[in-house]
Coordinates of C-alpha atoms in Angstrom, one line a residue:
Chain P
X294 CA 89.3 150.2 90.5
X295 CA 88.9 153.9 90.3
X296 CA 86.4 153.1 87.6
X297 CA 83.9 152.3 90.4
X298 CA 84.1 155.7 92.0
X299 CA 83.9 157.4 88.6
X300 CA 80.9 155.3 87.7
X301 CA 78.8 156.5 90.7
X302 CA 79.7 160.0 89.8
X303 CA 78.6 159.6 86.2
X304 CA 75.3 158.0 87.2
X305 CA 74.6 160.9 89.6
X306 CA 75.3 163.4 86.9
X307 CA 72.9 161.5 84.6
X308 CA 75.7 160.9 82.0
X309 CA 75.0 157.2 82.0
X310 CA 72.1 155.2 83.3
X311 CA 72.5 153.0 86.4
X312 CA 71.9 150.0 84.1
X313 CA 74.9 151.0 81.9
X314 CA 76.9 151.5 85.0
X315 CA 76.2 147.9 86.2
X316 CA 77.1 146.6 82.8
X317 CA 80.4 148.5 82.8
X318 CA 81.2 147.1 86.2
X319 CA 80.4 143.6 85.1
X320 CA 82.7 144.0 82.0
X321 CA 85.6 145.0 84.2
X322 CA 84.9 142.3 86.7
X323 CA 85.0 139.6 84.0
X324 CA 88.2 141.1 82.6
X325 CA 89.8 140.8 86.0
X326 CA 88.7 137.2 86.5
X327 CA 90.3 136.1 83.3
X328 CA 93.4 138.0 84.3
X329 CA 93.3 136.2 87.7
X330 CA 93.1 132.8 86.0
X331 CA 96.3 133.6 84.1
X332 CA 97.7 134.7 87.5
X333 CA 96.8 131.3 88.9
X334 CA 98.6 129.5 86.1
X335 CA 101.7 131.6 86.6
X336 CA 101.6 131.2 90.3
X337 CA 101.4 127.4 90.0
X338 CA 104.2 127.3 87.5
X339 CA 106.2 129.7 89.6
X340 CA 105.7 127.6 92.7
X341 CA 106.6 124.4 90.9
X342 CA 109.8 125.8 89.5
X343 CA 110.9 127.5 92.7
X344 CA 110.1 124.3 94.7
X345 CA 112.0 122.1 92.2
X346 CA 114.8 124.6 92.0
X347 CA 115.2 124.6 95.8
X348 CA 115.2 120.8 95.9
X349 CA 118.0 120.7 93.2
X350 CA 120.1 123.3 94.9
X351 CA 119.7 121.7 98.3
X352 CA 120.5 118.3 96.8
X353 CA 124.0 119.6 96.0
X354 CA 125.8 118.7 99.1
X355 CA 127.7 121.5 100.7
X356 CA 130.7 119.6 102.2
X357 CA 131.9 122.7 103.9
X358 CA 128.9 123.3 106.0
X359 CA 128.5 121.7 109.3
X360 CA 125.8 119.1 109.9
X361 CA 123.8 121.5 112.0
X362 CA 123.8 124.2 109.3
X363 CA 122.7 121.6 106.7
X364 CA 119.9 120.5 109.1
X365 CA 118.6 124.1 109.2
X366 CA 118.4 124.1 105.5
X367 CA 116.4 120.9 105.7
X368 CA 113.8 122.6 107.7
X369 CA 113.8 126.0 106.0
X370 CA 111.6 125.1 103.0
X371 CA 109.2 123.2 105.2
X372 CA 108.8 126.2 107.5
X373 CA 108.4 128.6 104.6
X374 CA 105.9 126.4 103.0
X375 CA 103.9 126.1 106.2
X376 CA 103.9 129.9 106.6
X377 CA 102.8 130.4 103.0
X378 CA 100.0 127.8 103.5
X379 CA 98.8 129.5 106.7
X380 CA 98.8 132.8 104.9
X381 CA 96.9 131.4 102.0
X382 CA 94.5 129.6 104.2
X383 CA 93.6 132.4 106.5
X384 CA 94.2 135.6 104.5
X385 CA 93.9 134.7 100.9
X386 CA 91.4 131.9 100.9
X387 CA 89.6 133.3 97.9
X388 CA 92.6 133.3 95.7
X389 CA 93.2 130.2 93.6
X390 CA 96.7 131.4 92.9
X391 CA 97.6 131.5 96.5
X392 CA 96.0 128.2 97.5
X393 CA 97.4 126.3 94.6
X394 CA 100.8 127.9 94.8
X395 CA 101.4 127.5 98.5
X396 CA 100.0 123.9 98.4
X397 CA 102.5 122.9 95.7
X398 CA 105.4 124.6 97.5
X399 CA 104.6 122.9 100.7
X400 CA 104.1 119.6 99.0
X401 CA 107.6 119.8 97.4
X402 CA 109.1 121.1 100.7
X403 CA 107.9 117.9 102.5
X404 CA 109.8 115.7 100.1
X405 CA 112.9 117.9 100.0
X406 CA 113.2 118.0 103.8
X407 CA 113.0 114.2 104.1
X408 CA 115.4 113.6 101.3
X409 CA 117.9 116.2 102.5
X410 CA 118.0 114.7 105.9
X411 CA 118.6 111.3 104.2
X412 CA 121.6 112.8 102.5
X413 CA 123.0 114.6 105.5
X414 CA 123.0 111.4 107.6
X415 CA 123.7 109.0 104.7
X416 CA 120.5 107.0 105.4
X417 CA 120.2 104.0 103.1
X418 CA 117.6 104.6 100.4
X419 CA 114.1 103.4 101.0
X420 CA 112.1 105.3 98.3
X421 CA 108.8 103.6 98.9
X422 CA 108.5 104.4 102.6
X423 CA 109.6 108.0 101.9
X424 CA 106.8 108.3 99.3
X425 CA 104.2 106.9 101.6
X426 CA 105.1 109.2 104.4
X427 CA 105.2 112.1 101.9
X428 CA 101.7 111.2 100.7
X429 CA 100.2 110.9 104.2
X430 CA 101.7 114.3 105.2
X431 CA 100.4 115.9 102.1
X432 CA 96.8 114.8 102.3
X433 CA 95.7 117.6 104.7
X434 CA 97.1 120.2 102.3
X435 CA 94.8 118.9 99.6
X436 CA 91.7 119.2 101.8
X437 CA 92.5 122.3 103.7
X438 CA 93.6 124.3 100.7
X439 CA 91.3 122.6 98.3
X440 CA 94.3 122.5 96.0
X441 CA 93.8 120.5 92.8
X442 CA 97.4 120.7 91.7
X443 CA 98.7 119.3 95.0
X444 CA 96.2 116.5 94.5
X445 CA 97.6 115.7 91.0
X446 CA 101.1 115.7 92.4
X447 CA 99.8 113.4 95.1
X448 CA 98.5 111.0 92.5
X449 CA 101.9 110.9 90.9
X450 CA 103.6 110.2 94.2
X451 CA 101.4 107.3 95.2
X452 CA 101.7 105.8 91.7
X453 CA 105.5 106.0 91.9
X454 CA 105.2 104.4 95.3
X455 CA 103.2 101.5 94.0
X456 CA 105.5 100.8 91.0
X457 CA 108.7 101.3 93.1
X458 CA 107.7 98.8 95.7
X459 CA 106.4 96.2 93.3
X460 CA 109.1 96.4 90.6
X461 CA 112.2 98.3 91.6
X462 CA 112.7 97.9 95.3
X463 CA 114.4 94.9 96.8
X464 CA 112.7 93.0 98.4
X465 CA 109.5 93.5 96.4
X466 CA 106.3 94.2 98.3
X467 CA 102.6 94.4 97.7
X468 CA 101.6 98.1 97.6
X469 CA 98.1 97.6 98.9
X470 CA 98.6 101.0 100.6
X471 CA 98.2 102.5 97.2
X472 CA 94.5 101.6 97.3
X473 CA 94.1 103.2 100.7
X474 CA 95.9 106.4 99.6
X475 CA 93.8 106.6 96.5
X476 CA 90.7 106.1 98.6
X477 CA 91.7 109.0 100.8
X478 CA 91.7 111.2 97.8
X479 CA 88.2 110.2 96.6
X480 CA 86.1 112.7 98.7
X481 CA 88.2 115.5 97.2
X482 CA 88.0 114.1 93.7
X483 CA 84.2 113.5 94.0
X484 CA 83.6 117.0 95.3
X485 CA 85.7 118.5 92.5
X486 CA 83.7 116.5 89.9
X487 CA 80.4 117.6 91.4
X488 CA 81.3 121.2 91.6
X489 CA 83.0 121.6 88.2
X490 CA 82.2 118.7 85.9
X491 CA 83.7 120.3 82.9
X492 CA 86.5 122.3 84.6
X493 CA 90.1 121.9 83.6
X494 CA 91.2 120.6 86.9
X495 CA 88.5 117.9 86.8
X496 CA 89.5 116.9 83.3
X497 CA 93.1 116.6 84.5
X498 CA 92.0 114.5 87.4
X499 CA 90.1 112.1 85.2
X500 CA 93.2 111.5 83.1
X501 CA 95.6 111.3 86.1
X502 CA 93.4 108.8 88.0
X503 CA 92.7 106.7 84.9
X504 CA 96.4 106.5 84.0
X505 CA 97.5 106.0 87.6
X506 CA 95.0 103.1 88.1
X507 CA 95.9 101.6 84.7
X508 CA 99.6 101.6 85.6
X509 CA 99.4 100.7 89.3
X510 CA 96.7 98.1 89.2
X511 CA 99.0 95.4 88.1
X512 CA 101.5 96.1 91.0
X513 CA 99.2 94.3 93.4
X514 CA 99.1 91.0 91.6
X515 CA 99.7 88.0 93.7
X516 CA 101.7 86.5 90.9
X517 CA 101.6 83.0 92.4
X518 CA 100.0 81.2 89.5
X519 CA 97.0 83.5 89.3
X520 CA 98.8 86.0 87.2
X521 CA 96.6 85.2 84.1
X522 CA 93.5 86.0 86.1
X523 CA 94.9 89.5 86.4
X524 CA 94.2 89.9 82.7
X525 CA 90.5 89.4 83.3
X526 CA 90.6 91.9 86.1
X527 CA 92.5 94.4 83.9
X528 CA 90.0 94.0 81.1
X529 CA 87.2 94.6 83.5
X530 CA 89.0 97.7 84.8
X531 CA 89.2 99.1 81.3
X532 CA 85.5 98.1 80.8
X533 CA 84.8 100.2 83.9
X534 CA 86.7 103.1 82.5
X535 CA 84.7 102.9 79.3
X536 CA 81.5 102.8 81.3
X537 CA 82.6 105.8 83.3
X538 CA 83.7 107.7 80.2
X539 CA 80.3 107.2 78.5
X540 CA 78.1 110.3 78.1
X541 CA 75.7 109.0 80.7
X542 CA 78.2 109.8 83.4
X543 CA 81.0 111.9 82.1
X544 CA 79.4 114.1 79.5
X545 CA 82.7 114.9 77.8
X546 CA 81.9 113.2 74.6
X547 CA 84.7 111.4 72.7
X548 CA 87.2 114.3 72.8
X549 CA 90.7 114.1 74.2
X550 CA 89.3 115.5 77.4
X551 CA 87.6 112.2 78.2
X552 CA 90.5 110.5 80.0
X553 CA 88.5 107.5 81.0
X554 CA 87.2 106.8 77.6
X555 CA 90.6 107.2 76.0
X556 CA 92.5 105.1 78.5
X557 CA 89.6 102.5 78.4
X558 CA 89.7 102.3 74.6
X559 CA 93.5 102.1 74.3
X560 CA 93.7 99.6 77.2
X561 CA 91.0 97.3 75.9
X562 CA 92.3 97.2 72.3
X563 CA 95.9 97.0 73.4
X564 CA 95.3 94.1 75.7
X565 CA 93.2 92.3 73.1
X566 CA 96.0 92.7 70.6
X567 CA 98.3 91.1 73.1
X568 CA 95.9 88.2 73.6
X569 CA 95.7 87.7 69.9
X570 CA 99.0 85.9 70.1
X571 CA 98.8 82.3 71.1
X572 CA 101.8 82.5 73.5
X573 CA 99.6 83.9 76.3
X574 CA 97.0 81.1 76.0
X575 CA 99.6 78.4 76.0
X576 CA 100.3 79.1 79.7
X577 CA 96.7 78.6 80.9
X578 CA 95.6 75.9 78.5
X579 CA 94.9 72.6 80.2
X580 CA 95.9 74.0 83.6
X581 CA 93.8 73.0 86.5
X582 CA 92.6 76.1 88.1
X583 CA 92.4 75.9 91.9
X584 CA 89.3 78.0 92.0
X585 CA 89.5 78.6 95.8
X586 CA 92.9 80.1 95.5
X587 CA 92.0 81.9 92.3
X588 CA 89.0 83.7 93.7
X589 CA 90.5 84.6 97.0
X590 CA 93.6 86.2 95.4
X591 CA 93.7 89.9 94.7
X592 CA 93.1 89.3 91.0
X593 CA 90.1 87.1 91.7
X594 CA 88.4 89.5 94.0
X595 CA 89.2 92.5 91.8
X596 CA 88.0 90.7 88.7
X597 CA 84.7 89.8 90.2
X598 CA 84.2 93.2 91.8
X599 CA 85.1 95.2 88.7
X600 CA 83.0 93.0 86.4
X601 CA 79.9 93.4 88.6
X602 CA 80.4 97.1 89.0
X603 CA 80.9 97.6 85.2
X604 CA 77.8 95.5 84.4
X605 CA 75.8 97.6 86.8
X606 CA 76.9 100.8 85.2
X607 CA 76.2 99.4 81.8
X608 CA 72.8 98.4 82.8
X609 CA 72.1 101.9 84.1
X610 CA 73.5 103.4 80.9
X611 CA 71.2 101.2 78.8
X612 CA 68.2 101.5 81.0
X613 CA 68.2 105.2 82.1
X614 CA 69.4 106.9 79.1
X615 CA 68.2 104.6 76.4
X616 CA 71.6 105.0 74.7
X617 CA 72.9 101.9 73.0
X618 CA 75.8 100.2 74.6
X619 CA 78.9 100.4 72.3
X620 CA 80.3 97.0 71.5
X621 CA 83.8 97.9 72.8
X622 CA 82.2 98.4 76.2
X623 CA 81.2 94.8 76.2
X624 CA 84.6 93.6 75.2
X625 CA 85.5 92.7 78.8
X626 CA 82.4 90.4 79.1
X627 CA 83.4 88.7 75.8
X628 CA 86.9 88.3 77.1
X629 CA 85.6 86.5 80.3
X630 CA 83.9 84.0 78.0
X631 CA 87.0 83.6 75.8
X632 CA 89.2 83.2 78.9
X633 CA 87.0 80.4 80.3
X634 CA 87.1 78.7 76.9
X635 CA 90.8 79.3 76.8
X636 CA 91.4 77.1 79.7
X637 CA 90.0 74.1 78.0
X638 CA 90.2 74.7 74.2
X639 CA 92.8 76.1 71.9
X640 CA 90.5 78.4 70.0
X641 CA 90.9 81.4 72.4
X642 CA 93.4 83.3 70.4
X643 CA 91.3 82.8 67.2
X644 CA 88.3 84.2 69.1
X645 CA 90.3 87.2 70.2
X646 CA 91.3 87.9 66.6
X647 CA 87.6 87.7 65.7
X648 CA 86.7 90.1 68.5
X649 CA 89.2 92.8 67.5
X650 CA 88.2 92.4 63.9
X651 CA 84.5 92.8 64.9
X652 CA 85.3 95.9 66.9
X653 CA 87.2 97.4 64.0
X654 CA 84.5 96.7 61.5
X655 CA 81.8 98.0 63.8
X656 CA 83.6 101.3 64.1
X657 CA 84.0 101.6 60.4
X658 CA 80.3 101.0 59.9
X659 CA 79.4 103.4 62.7
X660 CA 81.8 106.0 61.4
X661 CA 80.3 105.7 58.0
X662 CA 76.7 106.0 59.3
X663 CA 77.5 109.0 61.6
X664 CA 79.7 110.6 59.0
X665 CA 82.4 110.7 61.6
X666 CA 85.9 110.3 60.1
X667 CA 87.5 109.9 63.6
X668 CA 85.4 106.8 64.5
X669 CA 85.8 105.4 61.0
X670 CA 89.5 105.7 61.0
X671 CA 89.8 104.4 64.5
X672 CA 88.1 101.2 63.3
X673 CA 90.6 101.0 60.5
X674 CA 93.4 101.5 62.9
X675 CA 92.2 98.6 65.0
X676 CA 92.1 96.3 62.0
X677 CA 95.5 97.5 60.8
X678 CA 97.0 97.0 64.2
X679 CA 95.6 93.4 64.2
X680 CA 97.0 92.7 60.8
X681 CA 100.4 94.0 62.0
X682 CA 100.3 91.6 64.9
X683 CA 99.6 88.7 62.6
X684 CA 102.4 89.9 60.4
X685 CA 104.8 89.3 63.2
X686 CA 103.1 86.2 64.5
X687 CA 102.0 83.6 62.1
X688 CA 103.9 81.6 59.5
X689 CA 101.9 82.9 56.6
X690 CA 104.0 83.4 53.6
X691 CA 105.2 86.9 52.8
X692 CA 103.0 87.1 49.7
X693 CA 99.8 86.5 51.8
X694 CA 100.9 89.0 54.4
X695 CA 101.7 91.5 51.7
X696 CA 98.3 91.0 50.1
X697 CA 96.6 91.5 53.5
X698 CA 98.4 94.8 54.0
X699 CA 97.5 96.0 50.5
X700 CA 93.9 95.0 51.1
X701 CA 93.8 97.0 54.4
X702 CA 95.5 100.0 52.7
X703 CA 93.0 99.9 49.9
X704 CA 90.2 99.6 52.5
X705 CA 91.5 102.8 54.2
X706 CA 91.4 104.7 51.0
X707 CA 88.1 103.4 49.9
X708 CA 86.3 104.0 53.1
X709 CA 87.6 107.6 53.5
X710 CA 86.9 108.3 49.8
X711 CA 83.4 107.1 50.0
X712 CA 82.6 109.2 53.0
X713 CA 84.1 112.3 51.5
X714 CA 82.3 111.7 48.3
X715 CA 79.0 111.3 50.2
X716 CA 79.7 114.6 51.9
X717 CA 80.4 116.4 48.7
X718 CA 77.1 115.0 47.3
X719 CA 75.2 116.3 50.3
X720 CA 76.7 119.7 49.8
X721 CA 76.1 119.8 46.1
Chain F
X50 CA 83.5 130.0 114.1
X51 CA 83.6 126.3 115.1
X52 CA 84.3 125.5 111.4
X53 CA 87.3 127.8 111.5
X54 CA 88.5 126.3 114.8
X55 CA 88.6 122.9 113.2
X56 CA 90.6 124.2 110.2
X57 CA 93.1 125.8 112.5
X58 CA 93.4 122.6 114.6
X59 CA 93.9 120.4 111.5
X60 CA 96.5 122.8 110.1
X61 CA 98.5 122.9 113.3
X62 CA 98.4 119.1 113.7
X63 CA 99.5 118.7 110.0
X64 CA 102.3 121.2 110.4
X65 CA 103.6 119.5 113.5
X66 CA 103.5 116.1 111.8
X67 CA 105.4 117.4 108.8
X68 CA 108.1 118.9 111.1
X69 CA 108.2 115.8 113.3
X70 CA 109.1 113.3 110.6
X71 CA 112.4 114.8 109.6
X72 CA 113.1 115.9 113.2
X73 CA 112.7 112.3 114.3
X74 CA 115.0 111.1 111.6
X75 CA 117.6 113.6 112.8
X76 CA 117.3 112.9 116.5
X77 CA 117.6 109.2 116.1
X78 CA 120.8 109.5 114.2
X79 CA 122.3 112.3 116.2
X80 CA 121.8 110.1 119.3
X81 CA 123.8 107.3 117.7
X82 CA 126.5 109.7 116.5
X83 CA 127.1 111.3 119.8
X84 CA 126.7 108.4 122.2
X85 CA 127.6 105.4 120.1
X86 CA 130.9 103.7 119.8
X87 CA 133.1 104.4 116.8
X88 CA 134.4 101.6 114.6
X89 CA 136.5 101.6 111.5
X90 CA 135.1 99.3 108.8
X91 CA 137.6 98.4 106.2
X92 CA 136.1 98.9 102.8
X93 CA 136.4 96.4 100.0
X94 CA 136.9 97.1 96.2
X95 CA 133.7 98.3 94.5
X96 CA 132.4 96.1 91.7
X97 CA 133.8 98.0 88.7
X98 CA 130.6 97.5 86.8
X99 CA 128.5 99.4 89.3
X100 CA 126.8 102.2 87.6
X101 CA 128.2 105.6 88.6
X102 CA 125.6 107.3 90.8
X103 CA 127.1 110.7 91.0
X104 CA 125.9 112.1 94.2
X105 CA 127.1 109.4 96.5
X106 CA 129.7 106.7 96.5
X107 CA 128.8 103.1 97.1
X108 CA 130.7 101.3 99.8
X109 CA 131.4 97.6 100.1
X110 CA 132.9 96.1 103.2
X111 CA 135.5 93.4 103.5
X112 CA 134.4 92.3 106.9
X113 CA 130.9 91.5 106.0
X114 CA 131.1 87.7 106.3
X115 CA 130.4 85.6 109.4
X116 CA 131.4 82.0 109.1
X117 CA 129.0 79.5 110.5
X118 CA 127.8 76.1 109.6
X119 CA 124.5 76.5 111.4
X120 CA 122.1 76.0 108.5
X121 CA 119.1 77.2 110.5
X122 CA 120.2 80.7 109.5
X123 CA 118.7 80.0 106.1
X124 CA 115.3 81.2 107.4
X125 CA 116.6 84.3 109.0
X126 CA 116.4 87.5 107.2
X127 CA 117.5 90.0 109.8
X128 CA 119.8 89.6 112.8
X129 CA 121.9 91.4 115.4
X130 CA 125.5 91.7 114.5
X131 CA 128.0 92.3 117.3
X132 CA 131.0 94.4 116.4
X133 CA 134.4 94.7 118.1
X134 CA 137.8 96.1 117.3
X135 CA 140.5 93.8 116.1
X136 CA 144.3 94.1 116.9
X137 CA 144.9 96.5 114.0
X138 CA 142.2 98.9 115.2
X139 CA 139.6 97.9 112.6
X140 CA 136.1 96.5 113.0
X141 CA 135.3 92.9 112.9
X142 CA 132.2 90.9 113.5
X143 CA 132.3 89.3 116.9
X144 CA 129.1 87.4 116.7
X145 CA 125.7 87.2 115.0
X146 CA 122.6 86.5 117.2
X147 CA 118.9 86.3 116.7
X148 CA 117.9 87.9 120.0
X149 CA 118.6 91.5 120.8
X150 CA 121.6 91.6 123.2
X151 CA 121.0 93.1 126.6
X152 CA 124.4 93.4 128.0
X153 CA 126.2 95.2 125.2
X154 CA 125.4 98.2 122.9
X155 CA 127.8 97.8 120.0
X156 CA 125.6 95.8 117.7
X157 CA 123.8 96.5 114.4
X158 CA 120.4 95.3 113.4
X159 CA 120.6 94.5 109.7
X160 CA 119.8 92.1 106.9
X161 CA 121.6 88.8 106.7
X162 CA 121.8 86.2 104.0
X163 CA 122.9 82.7 104.5
X164 CA 125.2 81.5 101.8
X165 CA 125.1 77.8 101.6
X166 CA 126.6 77.1 98.2
X167 CA 130.1 78.0 99.1
X168 CA 132.3 76.1 101.5
X169 CA 132.7 76.9 104.2
X170 CA 129.1 78.3 104.7
X171 CA 128.8 81.8 105.9
X172 CA 126.3 84.5 106.7
X173 CA 126.7 87.6 104.5
X174 CA 125.8 90.8 106.4
X175 CA 124.3 93.8 104.6
X176 CA 125.5 96.8 106.6
X177 CA 123.0 99.7 106.5
X178 CA 125.8 102.2 105.6
X179 CA 126.5 101.3 102.0
X180 CA 126.4 104.8 100.6
X181 CA 128.2 108.1 101.4
X182 CA 126.8 111.3 100.0
X183 CA 129.3 113.8 98.6
X184 CA 129.5 117.0 96.6
X185 CA 128.5 115.9 93.1
X186 CA 131.7 117.3 91.7
X187 CA 133.8 115.3 94.1
X188 CA 131.8 112.1 94.1
X189 CA 133.1 110.7 90.8
X190 CA 136.8 111.5 91.6
X191 CA 136.3 110.0 95.0
X192 CA 134.9 106.8 93.7
X193 CA 137.8 106.4 91.3
X194 CA 140.4 107.1 94.0
X195 CA 138.7 104.8 96.3
X196 CA 138.4 102.1 93.8
X197 CA 142.1 102.3 92.8
X198 CA 143.3 102.3 96.4
X199 CA 141.0 99.7 97.8
X200 CA 143.3 97.1 96.2
X201 CA 146.4 98.8 97.6
X202 CA 147.2 97.1 100.9
X203 CA 149.5 99.8 102.1
X204 CA 146.8 102.4 102.3
X205 CA 143.8 101.7 104.5
X206 CA 140.5 102.8 103.2
X207 CA 137.8 102.7 105.8
X208 CA 134.5 104.1 106.9
X209 CA 134.2 105.6 110.4
X210 CA 130.8 104.4 111.8
X211 CA 129.1 105.2 115.0
X212 CA 127.3 102.2 116.4
X213 CA 124.7 102.0 119.2
X214 CA 122.1 99.5 120.1
X215 CA 121.2 98.3 116.6
X216 CA 121.6 101.5 114.8
X217 CA 124.6 102.6 112.8
X218 CA 125.4 106.0 111.3
X219 CA 128.4 106.6 109.0
X220 CA 130.5 109.6 110.0
X221 CA 133.1 109.8 107.3
X222 CA 135.1 107.8 104.8
X223 CA 138.9 107.8 105.1
X224 CA 141.7 107.2 102.7
X225 CA 144.7 106.6 104.8
X226 CA 144.0 109.1 107.5
X227 CA 142.6 111.8 105.3
X228 CA 138.8 112.3 105.0
X229 CA 137.9 111.4 101.4
X230 CA 136.6 114.9 100.5
X231 CA 140.0 116.4 101.5
X232 CA 141.8 113.6 99.7
X233 CA 140.0 114.4 96.5
X234 CA 141.1 118.0 96.8
X235 CA 144.7 117.0 97.5
X236 CA 144.7 114.8 94.4
X237 CA 143.4 117.6 92.2
X238 CA 146.3 119.9 93.2
X239 CA 148.9 117.4 92.2

């Protein structure tokens, strides 16, 4: 920064004007901030690698060491991490590199200390309670250091907890704590969103939260005969993601940055394709639904809450911004109707097929209108995926299935060709 | 300044909590190890289809059944298992009770499972010391040795466990009278 002392000298000697001096200063300042962003990335990567490396090395049991020596090693990363965090918190609070790096290191140290003690004392494995304790001990790090990377690691930890408890642990449990842990993160997430709506960390958070919810939502199913109602709840969850991902709220367009929109779209279409098979509907057809138990179960409450919330957001989207609601955003509502019909009639699977077909065709038309190849081809992909499912499902003869495929393939070519031809005409 | 005081306070509380959790895990177990009674639990052959875990060996116990025809055990998931030493110096189950014993200390609080489809009926006990962590390079050899010898009745394979008031902590695993990690080294030299 000797530049600055030289600058004042040059201004005094009238070599450069003070205005030029300010601009030179600003130029160097912006250079250093982009440098410091690179520093942050390296610091985060470095901390992650060091932390993981330490965990791996410590995980190797040193038989020759006494128990007390091993215990010291259990605490060492923890103490180092806390010291680093204190340093970052009180001396280097402005440095993102320090805050994120120390946060990640301490986060990993918490886990390593608990798992190392488990190994030293041969404690029987209970992964879910270790993860929960890990998460609770890590929450203050996220808030004190305002560390986004620690927050992302935290989301991974609680998602693993939910899935571990529900699917892999024995006996199984209901990971309702997952919702509490996620709720604890919301103030931080919300503030991050407000302060930097288009920042990289915010975009990552959208993706992580969307995927975590999508994967962990199902772990809390009550399973006892209301499992099918979970599907309605899930469709509404994806509908909520689509509403959140819309420009009226997220302002990230339809790029890959828009985690909610991507997960919402994939989730909605994926589930509909699954429901296009009759197998699913066989299990609920002609069943008497005990509506009291259905609506007081987790699925029932979640389905109602998510549906209402999504409808509200859609209303706001339509009313406030005047932007039209895209049909895929209404898929969850259509599904509720289909689901209700599915209990009493056998036409539900047929209706789902119609719905997916309609979504695909709509995208093709919209893509054509807006001259957007991405939207157009996504519509064609929906239709192709649907046809592929029918290929494996129905007892249509091979000839008919073959013709269907050829038809869709021709459709792909035609649609793309027509658009590109239209573009060439406009350019000509 | 008040803002900074809050941050310092939260940080200190967090740091203490983070240190407390592993410390408590350690203190509980050290207490059992130093003041508990030692028992030798004979180990049973490991199911050969168990996937190899690498960093630890899985232990099965031959004394994990308690014969009883009391079918009210069907509803019980956990119980207090009283341990005593038999004539050969190895551990055996003395009794299984629902209430925590007040006069003795050598019992373990663990999962039990009532097995009613085999005659005579019995309670199978899941001892909470079914794994023993070892140096990853030794673990595989140890498991093979242990598996081969567990069927050999002339060599006793057992786990030395410290028991106190419901808790149990494994101290070491022995093949004959050699700790397993030394046994593996001996086997390598041959």
